[in-house]
CSV table of N, CA and C in Angstrom, one decimal:
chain,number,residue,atom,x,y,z
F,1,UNK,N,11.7,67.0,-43.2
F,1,UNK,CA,12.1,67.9,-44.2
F,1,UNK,C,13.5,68.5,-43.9
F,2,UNK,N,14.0,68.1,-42.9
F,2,UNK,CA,15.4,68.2,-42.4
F,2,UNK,C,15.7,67.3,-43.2
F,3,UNK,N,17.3,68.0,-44.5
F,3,UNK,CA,17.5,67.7,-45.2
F,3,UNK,C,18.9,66.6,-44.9
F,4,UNK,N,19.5,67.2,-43.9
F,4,UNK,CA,20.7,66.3,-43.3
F,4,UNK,C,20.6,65.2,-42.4
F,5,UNK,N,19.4,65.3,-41.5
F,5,UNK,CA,19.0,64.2,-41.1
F,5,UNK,C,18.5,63.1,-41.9
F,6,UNK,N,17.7,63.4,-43.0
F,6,UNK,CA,17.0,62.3,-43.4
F,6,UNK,C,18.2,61.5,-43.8
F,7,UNK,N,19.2,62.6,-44.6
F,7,UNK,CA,20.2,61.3,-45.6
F,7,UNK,C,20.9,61.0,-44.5
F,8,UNK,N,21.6,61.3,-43.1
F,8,UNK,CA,22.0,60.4,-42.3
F,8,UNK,C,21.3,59.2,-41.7
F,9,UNK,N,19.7,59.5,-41.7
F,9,UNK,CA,18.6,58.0,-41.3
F,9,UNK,C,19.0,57.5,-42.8
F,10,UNK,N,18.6,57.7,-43.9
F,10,UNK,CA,19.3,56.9,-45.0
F,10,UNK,C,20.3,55.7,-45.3
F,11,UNK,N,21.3,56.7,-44.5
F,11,UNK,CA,22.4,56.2,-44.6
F,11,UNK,C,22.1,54.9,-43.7
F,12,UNK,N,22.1,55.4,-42.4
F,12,UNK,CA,22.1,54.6,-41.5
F,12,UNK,C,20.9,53.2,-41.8
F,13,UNK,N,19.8,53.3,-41.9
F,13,UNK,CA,19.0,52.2,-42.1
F,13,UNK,C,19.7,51.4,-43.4
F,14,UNK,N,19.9,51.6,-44.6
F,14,UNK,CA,20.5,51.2,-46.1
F,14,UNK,C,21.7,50.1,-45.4
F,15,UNK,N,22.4,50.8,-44.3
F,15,UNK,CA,23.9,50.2,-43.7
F,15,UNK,C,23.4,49.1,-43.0
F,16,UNK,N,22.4,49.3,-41.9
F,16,UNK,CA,21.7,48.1,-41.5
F,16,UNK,C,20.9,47.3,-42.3
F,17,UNK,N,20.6,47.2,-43.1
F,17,UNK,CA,19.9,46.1,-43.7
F,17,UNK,C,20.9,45.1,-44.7
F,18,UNK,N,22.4,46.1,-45.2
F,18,UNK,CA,22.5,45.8,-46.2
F,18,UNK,C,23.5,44.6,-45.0
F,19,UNK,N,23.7,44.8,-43.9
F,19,UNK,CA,24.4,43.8,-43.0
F,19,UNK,C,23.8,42.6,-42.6
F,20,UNK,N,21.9,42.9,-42.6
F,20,UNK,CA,21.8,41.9,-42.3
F,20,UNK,C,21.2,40.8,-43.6
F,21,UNK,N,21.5,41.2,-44.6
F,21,UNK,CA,20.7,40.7,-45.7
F,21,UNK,C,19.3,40.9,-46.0
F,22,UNK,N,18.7,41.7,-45.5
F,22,UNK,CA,17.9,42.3,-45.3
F,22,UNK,C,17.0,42.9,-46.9
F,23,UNK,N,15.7,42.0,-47.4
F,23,UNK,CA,15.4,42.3,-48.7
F,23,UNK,C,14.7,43.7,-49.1
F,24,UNK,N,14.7,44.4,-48.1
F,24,UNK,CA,13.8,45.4,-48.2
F,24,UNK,C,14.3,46.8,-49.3
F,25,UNK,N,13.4,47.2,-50.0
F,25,UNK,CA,13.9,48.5,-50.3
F,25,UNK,C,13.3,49.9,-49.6
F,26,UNK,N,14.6,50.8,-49.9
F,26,UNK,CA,14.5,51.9,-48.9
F,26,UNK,C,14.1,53.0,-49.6
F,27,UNK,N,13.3,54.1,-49.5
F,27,UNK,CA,12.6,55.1,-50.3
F,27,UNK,C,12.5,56.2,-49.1
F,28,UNK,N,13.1,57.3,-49.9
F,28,UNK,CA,13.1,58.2,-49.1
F,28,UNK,C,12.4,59.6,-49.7
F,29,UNK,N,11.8,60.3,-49.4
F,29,UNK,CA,11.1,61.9,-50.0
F,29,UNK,C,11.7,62.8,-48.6
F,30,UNK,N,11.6,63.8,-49.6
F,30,UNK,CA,11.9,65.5,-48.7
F,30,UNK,C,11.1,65.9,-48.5
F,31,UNK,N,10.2,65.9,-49.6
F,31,UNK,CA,8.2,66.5,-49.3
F,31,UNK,C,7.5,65.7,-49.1
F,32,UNK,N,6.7,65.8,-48.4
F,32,UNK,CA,5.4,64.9,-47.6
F,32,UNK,C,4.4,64.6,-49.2
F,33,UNK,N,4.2,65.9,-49.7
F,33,UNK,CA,3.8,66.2,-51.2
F,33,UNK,C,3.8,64.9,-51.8
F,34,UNK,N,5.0,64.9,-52.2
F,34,UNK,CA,5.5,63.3,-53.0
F,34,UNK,C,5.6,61.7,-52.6
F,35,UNK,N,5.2,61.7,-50.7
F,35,UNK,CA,5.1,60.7,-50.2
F,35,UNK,C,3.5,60.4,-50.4
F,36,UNK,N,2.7,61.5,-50.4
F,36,UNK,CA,1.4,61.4,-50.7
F,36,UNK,C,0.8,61.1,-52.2
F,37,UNK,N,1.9,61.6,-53.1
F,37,UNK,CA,1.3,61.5,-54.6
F,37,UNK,C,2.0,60.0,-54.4
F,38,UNK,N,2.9,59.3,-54.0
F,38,UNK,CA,3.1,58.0,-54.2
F,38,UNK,C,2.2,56.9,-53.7
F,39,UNK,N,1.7,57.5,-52.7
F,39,UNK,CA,0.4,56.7,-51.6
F,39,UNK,C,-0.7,56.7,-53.1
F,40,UNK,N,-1.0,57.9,-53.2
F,40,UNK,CA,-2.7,57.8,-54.8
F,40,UNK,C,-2.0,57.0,-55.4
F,41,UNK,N,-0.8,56.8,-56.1
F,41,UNK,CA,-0.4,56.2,-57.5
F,41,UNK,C,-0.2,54.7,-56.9
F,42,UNK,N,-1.0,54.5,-55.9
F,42,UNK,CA,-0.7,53.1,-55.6
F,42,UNK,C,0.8,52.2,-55.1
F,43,UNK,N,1.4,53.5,-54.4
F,43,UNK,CA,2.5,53.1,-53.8
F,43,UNK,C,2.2,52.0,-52.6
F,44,UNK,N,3.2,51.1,-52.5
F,44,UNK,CA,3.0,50.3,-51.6
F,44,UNK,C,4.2,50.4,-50.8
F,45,UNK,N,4.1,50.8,-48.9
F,45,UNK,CA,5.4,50.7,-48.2
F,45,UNK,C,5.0,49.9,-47.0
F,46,UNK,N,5.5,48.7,-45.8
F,46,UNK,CA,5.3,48.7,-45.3
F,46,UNK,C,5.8,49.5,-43.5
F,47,UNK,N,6.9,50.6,-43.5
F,47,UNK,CA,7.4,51.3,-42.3
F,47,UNK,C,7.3,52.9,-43.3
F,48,UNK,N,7.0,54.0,-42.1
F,48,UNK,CA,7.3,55.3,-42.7
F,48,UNK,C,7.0,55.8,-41.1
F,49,UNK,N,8.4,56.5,-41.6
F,49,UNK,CA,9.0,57.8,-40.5
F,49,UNK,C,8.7,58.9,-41.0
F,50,UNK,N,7.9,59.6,-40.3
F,50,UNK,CA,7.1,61.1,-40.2
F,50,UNK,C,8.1,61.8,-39.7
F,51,UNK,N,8.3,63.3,-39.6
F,51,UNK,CA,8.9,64.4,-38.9
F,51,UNK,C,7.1,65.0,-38.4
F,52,UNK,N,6.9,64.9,-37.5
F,52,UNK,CA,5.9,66.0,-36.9
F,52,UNK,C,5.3,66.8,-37.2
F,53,UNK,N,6.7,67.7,-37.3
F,53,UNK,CA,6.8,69.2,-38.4
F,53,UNK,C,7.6,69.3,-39.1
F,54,UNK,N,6.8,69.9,-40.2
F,54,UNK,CA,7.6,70.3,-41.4
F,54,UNK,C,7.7,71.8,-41.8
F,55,UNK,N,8.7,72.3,-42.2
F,55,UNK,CA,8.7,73.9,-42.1
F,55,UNK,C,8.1,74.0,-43.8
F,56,UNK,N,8.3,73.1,-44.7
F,56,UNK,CA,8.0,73.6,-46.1
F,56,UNK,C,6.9,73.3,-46.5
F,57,UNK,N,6.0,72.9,-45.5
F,57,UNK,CA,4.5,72.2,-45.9
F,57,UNK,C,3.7,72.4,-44.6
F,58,UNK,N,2.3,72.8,-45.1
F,58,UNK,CA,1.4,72.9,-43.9
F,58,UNK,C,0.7,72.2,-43.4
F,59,UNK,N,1.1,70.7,-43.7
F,59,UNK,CA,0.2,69.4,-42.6
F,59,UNK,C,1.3,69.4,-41.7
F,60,UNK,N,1.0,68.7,-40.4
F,60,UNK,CA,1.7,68.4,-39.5
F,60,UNK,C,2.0,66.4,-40.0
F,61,UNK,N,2.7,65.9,-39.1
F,61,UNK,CA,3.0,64.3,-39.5
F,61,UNK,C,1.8,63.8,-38.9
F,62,UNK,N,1.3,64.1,-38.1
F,62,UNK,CA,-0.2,63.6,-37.6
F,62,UNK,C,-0.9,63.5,-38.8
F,63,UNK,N,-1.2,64.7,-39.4
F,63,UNK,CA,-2.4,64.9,-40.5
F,63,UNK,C,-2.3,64.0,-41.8
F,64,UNK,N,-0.3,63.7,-41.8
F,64,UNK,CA,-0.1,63.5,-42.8
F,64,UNK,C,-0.3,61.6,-42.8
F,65,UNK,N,0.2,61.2,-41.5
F,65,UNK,CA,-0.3,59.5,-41.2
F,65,UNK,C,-1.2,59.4,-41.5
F,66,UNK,N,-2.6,60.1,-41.0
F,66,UNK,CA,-4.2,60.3,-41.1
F,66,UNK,C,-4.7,59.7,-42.7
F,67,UNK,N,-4.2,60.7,-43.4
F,67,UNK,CA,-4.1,60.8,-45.1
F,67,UNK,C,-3.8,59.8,-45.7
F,68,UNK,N,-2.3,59.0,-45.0
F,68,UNK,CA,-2.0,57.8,-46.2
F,68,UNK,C,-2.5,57.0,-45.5
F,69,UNK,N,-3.2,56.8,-44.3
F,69,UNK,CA,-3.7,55.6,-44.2
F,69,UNK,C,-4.9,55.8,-44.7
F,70,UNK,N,-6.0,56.7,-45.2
F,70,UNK,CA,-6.9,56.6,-45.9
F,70,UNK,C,-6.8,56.0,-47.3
F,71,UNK,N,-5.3,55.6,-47.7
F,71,UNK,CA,-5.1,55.5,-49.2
F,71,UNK,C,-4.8,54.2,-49.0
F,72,UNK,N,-4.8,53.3,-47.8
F,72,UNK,CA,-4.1,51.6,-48.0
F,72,UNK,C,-5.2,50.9,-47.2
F,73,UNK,N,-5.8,49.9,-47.6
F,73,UNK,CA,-6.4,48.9,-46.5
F,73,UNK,C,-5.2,48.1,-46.4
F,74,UNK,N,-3.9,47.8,-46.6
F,74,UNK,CA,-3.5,47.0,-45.4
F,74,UNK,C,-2.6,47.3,-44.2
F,75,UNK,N,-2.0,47.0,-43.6
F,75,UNK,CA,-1.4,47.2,-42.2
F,75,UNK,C,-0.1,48.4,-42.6
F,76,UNK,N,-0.3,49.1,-41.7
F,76,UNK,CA,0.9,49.9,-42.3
F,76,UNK,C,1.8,50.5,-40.6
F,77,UNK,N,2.9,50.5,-40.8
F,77,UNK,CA,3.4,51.0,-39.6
F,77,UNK,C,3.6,52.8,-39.7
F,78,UNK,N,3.8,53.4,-38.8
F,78,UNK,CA,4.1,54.8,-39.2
F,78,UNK,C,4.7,55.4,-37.7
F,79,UNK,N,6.5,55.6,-38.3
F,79,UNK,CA,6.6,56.0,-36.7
F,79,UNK,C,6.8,57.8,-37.1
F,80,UNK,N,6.1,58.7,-36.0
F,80,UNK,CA,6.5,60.1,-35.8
F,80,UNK,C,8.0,60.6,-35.5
């Protein structure tokens, strides 16, 4: 929920892939909120970087991995 960090990981991952040809698209949320309504509506991602804590929401990144992996049977990575 660190607003300047995420767009500098942004930046920075978008920079690395777009160097190595890299087909992946990059999706980023501010609220855990909207990473979770994208998980129900059948979002599909295969990497997601949690913050731990979030000051604007009351799961922690634990609770919040917990949650979207209940919403995918397939492999999913999730770094804290």
């Amino acid at each position: 929920d660190n607003t300047q960090f995420g767009t500098s990981l942004e930046k920075a991952l978008t920079s690395r892939l777009q160097e190595r040809n890299v087909g992946f698209e990059l999706t980023v949320f501010q609220d855990p909120s909207e990473l979770l309504a994208a998980f129900e509506n059948d979002g599909t991602f295969h990497l997601i970087f949690l913050d731990i804590l979030y000051e604007k929401h009351p799961a922690n990144g634990i609770e919040i991995a917990r949650k979207i992996r209940s919403f995918t049977k397939y492999q999913l990575y999730i770094i804290l």
